[in-house]
PDB file of C-alpha atoms in Angstrom:
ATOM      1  CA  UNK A   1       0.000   0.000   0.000  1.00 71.00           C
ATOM      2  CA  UNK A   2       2.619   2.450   0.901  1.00 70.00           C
ATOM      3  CA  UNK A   3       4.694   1.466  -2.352  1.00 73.00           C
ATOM      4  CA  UNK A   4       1.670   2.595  -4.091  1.00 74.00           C
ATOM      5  CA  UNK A   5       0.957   5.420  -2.541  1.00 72.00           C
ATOM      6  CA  UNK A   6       4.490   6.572  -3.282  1.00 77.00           C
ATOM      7  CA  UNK A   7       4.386   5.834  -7.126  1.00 73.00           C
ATOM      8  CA  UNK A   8       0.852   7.706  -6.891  1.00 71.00           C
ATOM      9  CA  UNK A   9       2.696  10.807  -5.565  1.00 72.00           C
ATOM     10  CA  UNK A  10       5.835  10.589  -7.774  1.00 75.00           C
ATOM     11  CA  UNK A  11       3.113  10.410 -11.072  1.00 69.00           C
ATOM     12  CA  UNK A  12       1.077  13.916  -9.295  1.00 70.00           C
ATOM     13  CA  UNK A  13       4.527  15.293  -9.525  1.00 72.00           C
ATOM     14  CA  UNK A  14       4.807  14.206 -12.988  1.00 74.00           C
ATOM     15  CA  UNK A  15       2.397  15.550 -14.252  1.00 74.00           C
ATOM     16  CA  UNK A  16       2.100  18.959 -12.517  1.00 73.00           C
ATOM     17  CA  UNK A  17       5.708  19.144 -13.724  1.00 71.00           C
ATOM     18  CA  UNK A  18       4.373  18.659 -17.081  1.00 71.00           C
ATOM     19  CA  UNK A  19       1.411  21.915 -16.881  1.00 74.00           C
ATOM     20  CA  UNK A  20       4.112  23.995 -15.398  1.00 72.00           C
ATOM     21  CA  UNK A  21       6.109  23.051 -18.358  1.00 75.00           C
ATOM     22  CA  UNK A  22       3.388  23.158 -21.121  1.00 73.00           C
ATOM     23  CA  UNK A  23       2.435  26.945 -19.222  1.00 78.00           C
ATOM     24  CA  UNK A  24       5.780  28.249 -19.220  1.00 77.00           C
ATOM     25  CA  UNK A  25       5.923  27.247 -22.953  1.00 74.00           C
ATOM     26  CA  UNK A  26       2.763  28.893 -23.772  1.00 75.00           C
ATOM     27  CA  UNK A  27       3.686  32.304 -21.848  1.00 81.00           C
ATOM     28  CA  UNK A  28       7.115  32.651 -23.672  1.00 80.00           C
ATOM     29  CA  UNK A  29       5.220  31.745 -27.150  1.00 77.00           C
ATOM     30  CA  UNK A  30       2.949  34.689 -26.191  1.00 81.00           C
ATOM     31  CA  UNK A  31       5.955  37.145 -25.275  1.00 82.00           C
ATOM     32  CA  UNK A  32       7.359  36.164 -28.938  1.00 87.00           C
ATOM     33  CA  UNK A  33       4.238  37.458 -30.661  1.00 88.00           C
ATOM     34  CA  UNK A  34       4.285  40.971 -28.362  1.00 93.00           C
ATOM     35  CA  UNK A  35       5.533  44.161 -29.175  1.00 92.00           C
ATOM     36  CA  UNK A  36       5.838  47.031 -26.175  1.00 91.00           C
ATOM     37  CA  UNK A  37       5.447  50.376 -27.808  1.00 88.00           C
ATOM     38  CA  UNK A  38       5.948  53.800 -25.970  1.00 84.00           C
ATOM     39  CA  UNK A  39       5.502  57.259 -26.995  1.00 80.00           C
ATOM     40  CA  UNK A  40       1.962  56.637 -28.108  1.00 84.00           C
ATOM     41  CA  UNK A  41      -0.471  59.890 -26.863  1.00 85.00           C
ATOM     42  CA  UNK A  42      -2.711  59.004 -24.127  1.00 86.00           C
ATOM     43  CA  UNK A  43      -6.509  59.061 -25.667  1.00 86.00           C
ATOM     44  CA  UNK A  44      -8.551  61.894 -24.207  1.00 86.00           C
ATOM     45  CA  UNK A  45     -11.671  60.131 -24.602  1.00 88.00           C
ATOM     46  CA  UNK A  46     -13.983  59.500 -21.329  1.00 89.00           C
ATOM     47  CA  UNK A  47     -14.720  56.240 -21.714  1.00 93.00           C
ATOM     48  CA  UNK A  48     -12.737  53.503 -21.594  1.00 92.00           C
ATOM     49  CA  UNK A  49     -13.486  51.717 -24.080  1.00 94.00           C
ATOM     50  CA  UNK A  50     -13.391  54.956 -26.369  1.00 95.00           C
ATOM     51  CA  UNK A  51      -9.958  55.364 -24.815  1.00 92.00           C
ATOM     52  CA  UNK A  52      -9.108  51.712 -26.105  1.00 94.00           C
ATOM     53  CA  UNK A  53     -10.429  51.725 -29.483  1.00 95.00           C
ATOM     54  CA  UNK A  54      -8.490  54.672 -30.132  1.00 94.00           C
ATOM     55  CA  UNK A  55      -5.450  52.961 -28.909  1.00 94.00           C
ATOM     56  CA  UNK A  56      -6.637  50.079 -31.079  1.00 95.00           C
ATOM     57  CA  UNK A  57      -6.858  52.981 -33.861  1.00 94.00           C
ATOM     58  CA  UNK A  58      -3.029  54.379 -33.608  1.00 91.00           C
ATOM     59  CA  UNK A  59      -1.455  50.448 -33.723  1.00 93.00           C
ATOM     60  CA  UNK A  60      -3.549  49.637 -37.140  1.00 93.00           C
ATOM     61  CA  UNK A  61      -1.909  52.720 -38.358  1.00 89.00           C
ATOM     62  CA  UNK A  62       1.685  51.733 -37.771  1.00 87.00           C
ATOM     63  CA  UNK A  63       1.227  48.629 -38.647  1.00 90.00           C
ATOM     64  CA  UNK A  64      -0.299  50.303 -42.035  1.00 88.00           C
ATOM     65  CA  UNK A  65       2.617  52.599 -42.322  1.00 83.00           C
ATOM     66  CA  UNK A  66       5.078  49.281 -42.322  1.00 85.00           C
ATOM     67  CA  UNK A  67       3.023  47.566 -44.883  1.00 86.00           C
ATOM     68  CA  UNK A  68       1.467  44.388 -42.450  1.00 89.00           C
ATOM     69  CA  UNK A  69      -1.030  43.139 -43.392  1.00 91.00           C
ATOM     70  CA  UNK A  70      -2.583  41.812 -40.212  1.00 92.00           C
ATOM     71  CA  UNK A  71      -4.759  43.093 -37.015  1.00 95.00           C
ATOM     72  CA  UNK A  72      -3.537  43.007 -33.498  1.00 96.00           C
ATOM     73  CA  UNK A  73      -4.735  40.168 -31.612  1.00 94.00           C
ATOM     74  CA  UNK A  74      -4.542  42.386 -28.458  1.00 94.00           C
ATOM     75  CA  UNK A  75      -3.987  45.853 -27.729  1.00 95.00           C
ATOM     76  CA  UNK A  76      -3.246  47.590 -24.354  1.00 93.00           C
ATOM     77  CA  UNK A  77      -2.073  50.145 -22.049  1.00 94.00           C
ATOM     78  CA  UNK A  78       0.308  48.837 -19.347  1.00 92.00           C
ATOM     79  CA  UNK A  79       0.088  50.330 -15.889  1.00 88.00           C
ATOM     80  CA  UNK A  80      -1.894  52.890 -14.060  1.00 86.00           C
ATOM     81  CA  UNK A  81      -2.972  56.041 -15.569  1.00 82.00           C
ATOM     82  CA  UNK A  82      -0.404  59.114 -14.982  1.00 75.00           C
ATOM     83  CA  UNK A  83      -0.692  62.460 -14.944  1.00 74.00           C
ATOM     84  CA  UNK A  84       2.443  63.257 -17.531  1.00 72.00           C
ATOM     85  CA  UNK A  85       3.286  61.307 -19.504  1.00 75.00           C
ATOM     86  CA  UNK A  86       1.944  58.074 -21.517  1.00 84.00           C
ATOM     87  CA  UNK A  87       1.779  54.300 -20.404  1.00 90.00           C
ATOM     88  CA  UNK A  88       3.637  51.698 -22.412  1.00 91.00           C
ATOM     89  CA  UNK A  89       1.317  49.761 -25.678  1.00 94.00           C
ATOM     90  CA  UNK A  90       1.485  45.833 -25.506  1.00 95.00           C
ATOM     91  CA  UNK A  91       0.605  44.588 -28.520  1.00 95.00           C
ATOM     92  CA  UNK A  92       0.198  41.550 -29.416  1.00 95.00           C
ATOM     93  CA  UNK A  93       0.179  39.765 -33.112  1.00 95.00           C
ATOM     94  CA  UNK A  94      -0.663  36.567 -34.815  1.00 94.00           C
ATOM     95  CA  UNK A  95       2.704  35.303 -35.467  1.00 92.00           C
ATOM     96  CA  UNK A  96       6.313  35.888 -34.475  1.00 91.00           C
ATOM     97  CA  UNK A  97       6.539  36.485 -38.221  1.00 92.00           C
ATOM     98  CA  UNK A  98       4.754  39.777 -38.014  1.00 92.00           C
ATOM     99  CA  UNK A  99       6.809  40.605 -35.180  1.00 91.00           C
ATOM    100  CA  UNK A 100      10.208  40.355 -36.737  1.00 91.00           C
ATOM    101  CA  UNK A 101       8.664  41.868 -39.729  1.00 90.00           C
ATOM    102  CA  UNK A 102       7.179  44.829 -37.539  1.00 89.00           C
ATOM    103  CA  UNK A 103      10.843  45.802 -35.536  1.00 87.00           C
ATOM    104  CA  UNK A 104      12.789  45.457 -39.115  1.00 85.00           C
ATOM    105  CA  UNK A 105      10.554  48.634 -40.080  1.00 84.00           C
ATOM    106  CA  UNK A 106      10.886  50.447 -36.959  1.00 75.00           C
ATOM    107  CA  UNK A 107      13.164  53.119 -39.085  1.00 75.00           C
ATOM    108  CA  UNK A 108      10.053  53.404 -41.309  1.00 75.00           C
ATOM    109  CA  UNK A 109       7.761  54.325 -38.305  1.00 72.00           C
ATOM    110  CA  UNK A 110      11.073  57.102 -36.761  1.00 72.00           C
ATOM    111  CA  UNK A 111      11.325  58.110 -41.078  1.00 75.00           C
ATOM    112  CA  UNK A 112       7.723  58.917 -40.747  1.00 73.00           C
ATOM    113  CA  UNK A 113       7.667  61.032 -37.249  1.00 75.00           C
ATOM    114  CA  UNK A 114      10.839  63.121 -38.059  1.00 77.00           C
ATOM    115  CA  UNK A 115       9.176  63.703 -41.639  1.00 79.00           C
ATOM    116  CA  UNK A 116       6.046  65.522 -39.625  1.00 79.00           C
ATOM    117  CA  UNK A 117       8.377  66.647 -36.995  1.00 83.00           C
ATOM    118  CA  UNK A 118      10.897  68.392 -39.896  1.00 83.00           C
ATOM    119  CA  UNK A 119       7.472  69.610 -41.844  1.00 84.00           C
ATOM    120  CA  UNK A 120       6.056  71.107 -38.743  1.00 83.00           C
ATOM    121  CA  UNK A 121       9.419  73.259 -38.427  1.00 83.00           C
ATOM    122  CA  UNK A 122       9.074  73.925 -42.193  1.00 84.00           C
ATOM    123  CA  UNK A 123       6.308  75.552 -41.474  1.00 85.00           C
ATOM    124  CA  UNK A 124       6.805  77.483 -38.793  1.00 83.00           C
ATOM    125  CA  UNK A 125       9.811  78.889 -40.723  1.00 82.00           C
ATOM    126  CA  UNK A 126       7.338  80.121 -43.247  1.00 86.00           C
ATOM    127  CA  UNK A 127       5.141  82.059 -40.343  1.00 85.00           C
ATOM    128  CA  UNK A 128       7.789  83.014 -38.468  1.00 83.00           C
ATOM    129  CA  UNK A 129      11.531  83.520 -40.129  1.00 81.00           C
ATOM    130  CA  UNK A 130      13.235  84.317 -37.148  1.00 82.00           C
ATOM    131  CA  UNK A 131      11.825  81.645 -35.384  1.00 80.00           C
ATOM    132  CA  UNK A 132      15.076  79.965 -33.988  1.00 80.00           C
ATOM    133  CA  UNK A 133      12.890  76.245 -34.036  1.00 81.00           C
ATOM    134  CA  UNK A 134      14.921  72.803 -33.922  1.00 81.00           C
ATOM    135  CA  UNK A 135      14.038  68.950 -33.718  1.00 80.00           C
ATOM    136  CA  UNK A 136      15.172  67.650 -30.336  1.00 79.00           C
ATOM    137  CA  UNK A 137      14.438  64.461 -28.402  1.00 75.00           C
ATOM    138  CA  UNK A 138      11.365  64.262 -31.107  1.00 76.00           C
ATOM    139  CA  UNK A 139       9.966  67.730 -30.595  1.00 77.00           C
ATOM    140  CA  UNK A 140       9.968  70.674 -32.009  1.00 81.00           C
ATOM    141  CA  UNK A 141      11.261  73.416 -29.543  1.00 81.00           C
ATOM    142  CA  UNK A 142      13.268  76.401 -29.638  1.00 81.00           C
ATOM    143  CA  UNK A 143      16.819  76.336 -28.934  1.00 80.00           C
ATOM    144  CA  UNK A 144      16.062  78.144 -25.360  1.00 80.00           C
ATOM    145  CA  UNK A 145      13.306  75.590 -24.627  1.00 82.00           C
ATOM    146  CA  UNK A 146      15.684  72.681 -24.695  1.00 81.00           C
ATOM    147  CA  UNK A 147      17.158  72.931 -20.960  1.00 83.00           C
ATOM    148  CA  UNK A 148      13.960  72.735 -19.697  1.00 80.00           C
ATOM    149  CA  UNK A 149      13.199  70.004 -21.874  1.00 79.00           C
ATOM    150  CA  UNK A 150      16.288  68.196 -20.260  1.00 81.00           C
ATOM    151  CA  UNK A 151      15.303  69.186 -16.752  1.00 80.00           C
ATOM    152  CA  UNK A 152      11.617  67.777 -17.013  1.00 76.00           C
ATOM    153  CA  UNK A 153      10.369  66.105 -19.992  1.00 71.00           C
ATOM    154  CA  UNK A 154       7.729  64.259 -19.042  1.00 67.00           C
ATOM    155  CA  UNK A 155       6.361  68.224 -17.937  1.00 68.00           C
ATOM    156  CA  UNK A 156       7.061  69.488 -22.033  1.00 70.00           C
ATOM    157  CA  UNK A 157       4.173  70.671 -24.041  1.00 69.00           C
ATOM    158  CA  UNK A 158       6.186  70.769 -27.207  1.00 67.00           C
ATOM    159  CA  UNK A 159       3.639  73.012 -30.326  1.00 63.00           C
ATOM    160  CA  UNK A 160       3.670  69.762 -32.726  1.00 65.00           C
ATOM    161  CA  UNK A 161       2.669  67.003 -30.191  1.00 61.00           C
ATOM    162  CA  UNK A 162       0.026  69.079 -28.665  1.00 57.00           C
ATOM    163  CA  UNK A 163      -2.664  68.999 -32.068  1.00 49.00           C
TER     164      UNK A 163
END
């Protein structure tokens, strides 16, 4: 009786040894289809869900802009809500495929922001010709703004983010 008990417990252990196994493999296939992005604008809808779908919004158009052709599996903000400054994106997609695919064209996605950013100082060259503008940490600022960009940037209201 006590042999069997014994071979009873040593097959439990088996086998919960096994889930923990088969779990940990399905948690680190998840992590290779996710994607944390940061620097995405906080929604300022009032709903949640309004708040999400417009998060959902912003990831179908970078994945548009580096020519996927897929739809997020998941989308969502990581963390509490802060005053300055905007929570990380998970995102996660069908296969690790898309992934790799997705981080290859990460210069695409930087292309694209510093062409708005370098338009937006175009611009205000136009309306302003002694407007002393530059691009800096991905904002446009003047040249005096950028110690107090260094001192508190989660605190900067930079003119082309704030549209």
């Amino acid at each position: 009786m006590l042999k069997q008990m014994t071979a009873l417990l040593q097959l439990a252990g088996s086998i919960i040894g096994d889930q923990v196994m088969v779990a940990d493999a399905i948690e680190e296939d998840r992590r290779q289809h996710s994607v944390v992005f940061s620097g995405i604008k906080e929604s300022k809808a009032t709903t949640p869900t309004q708040k999400a779908t417009e998060d959902k919004q912003q990831i179908i158009k970078l994945l548009d802009l580096c020519d996927l052709e897929c739809l997020p599996v998941k989308v969502y903000r990581m963390g509490t809500t802060k005053e300055h400054g905007n929570r990380l994106i998970k995102v996660e997609l069908p296969t690790r495929w898309h992934v790799r695919r997705l981080l290859g064209a990460k210069k695409k996605m930087a292309d694209a922001e510093r062409a708005h950013l370098i338009s937006y100082c175009r611009d205000r060259y136009k309306s302003d010709p002694n407007c002393d503008c530059v691009i800096y940490g991905g904002h446009v600022m003047t040249r005096g703004e950028i110690s107090r960009f260094r001192k508190d940037p989660g605190n900067f209201i930079c003119a082309c983010h704030s549209k």
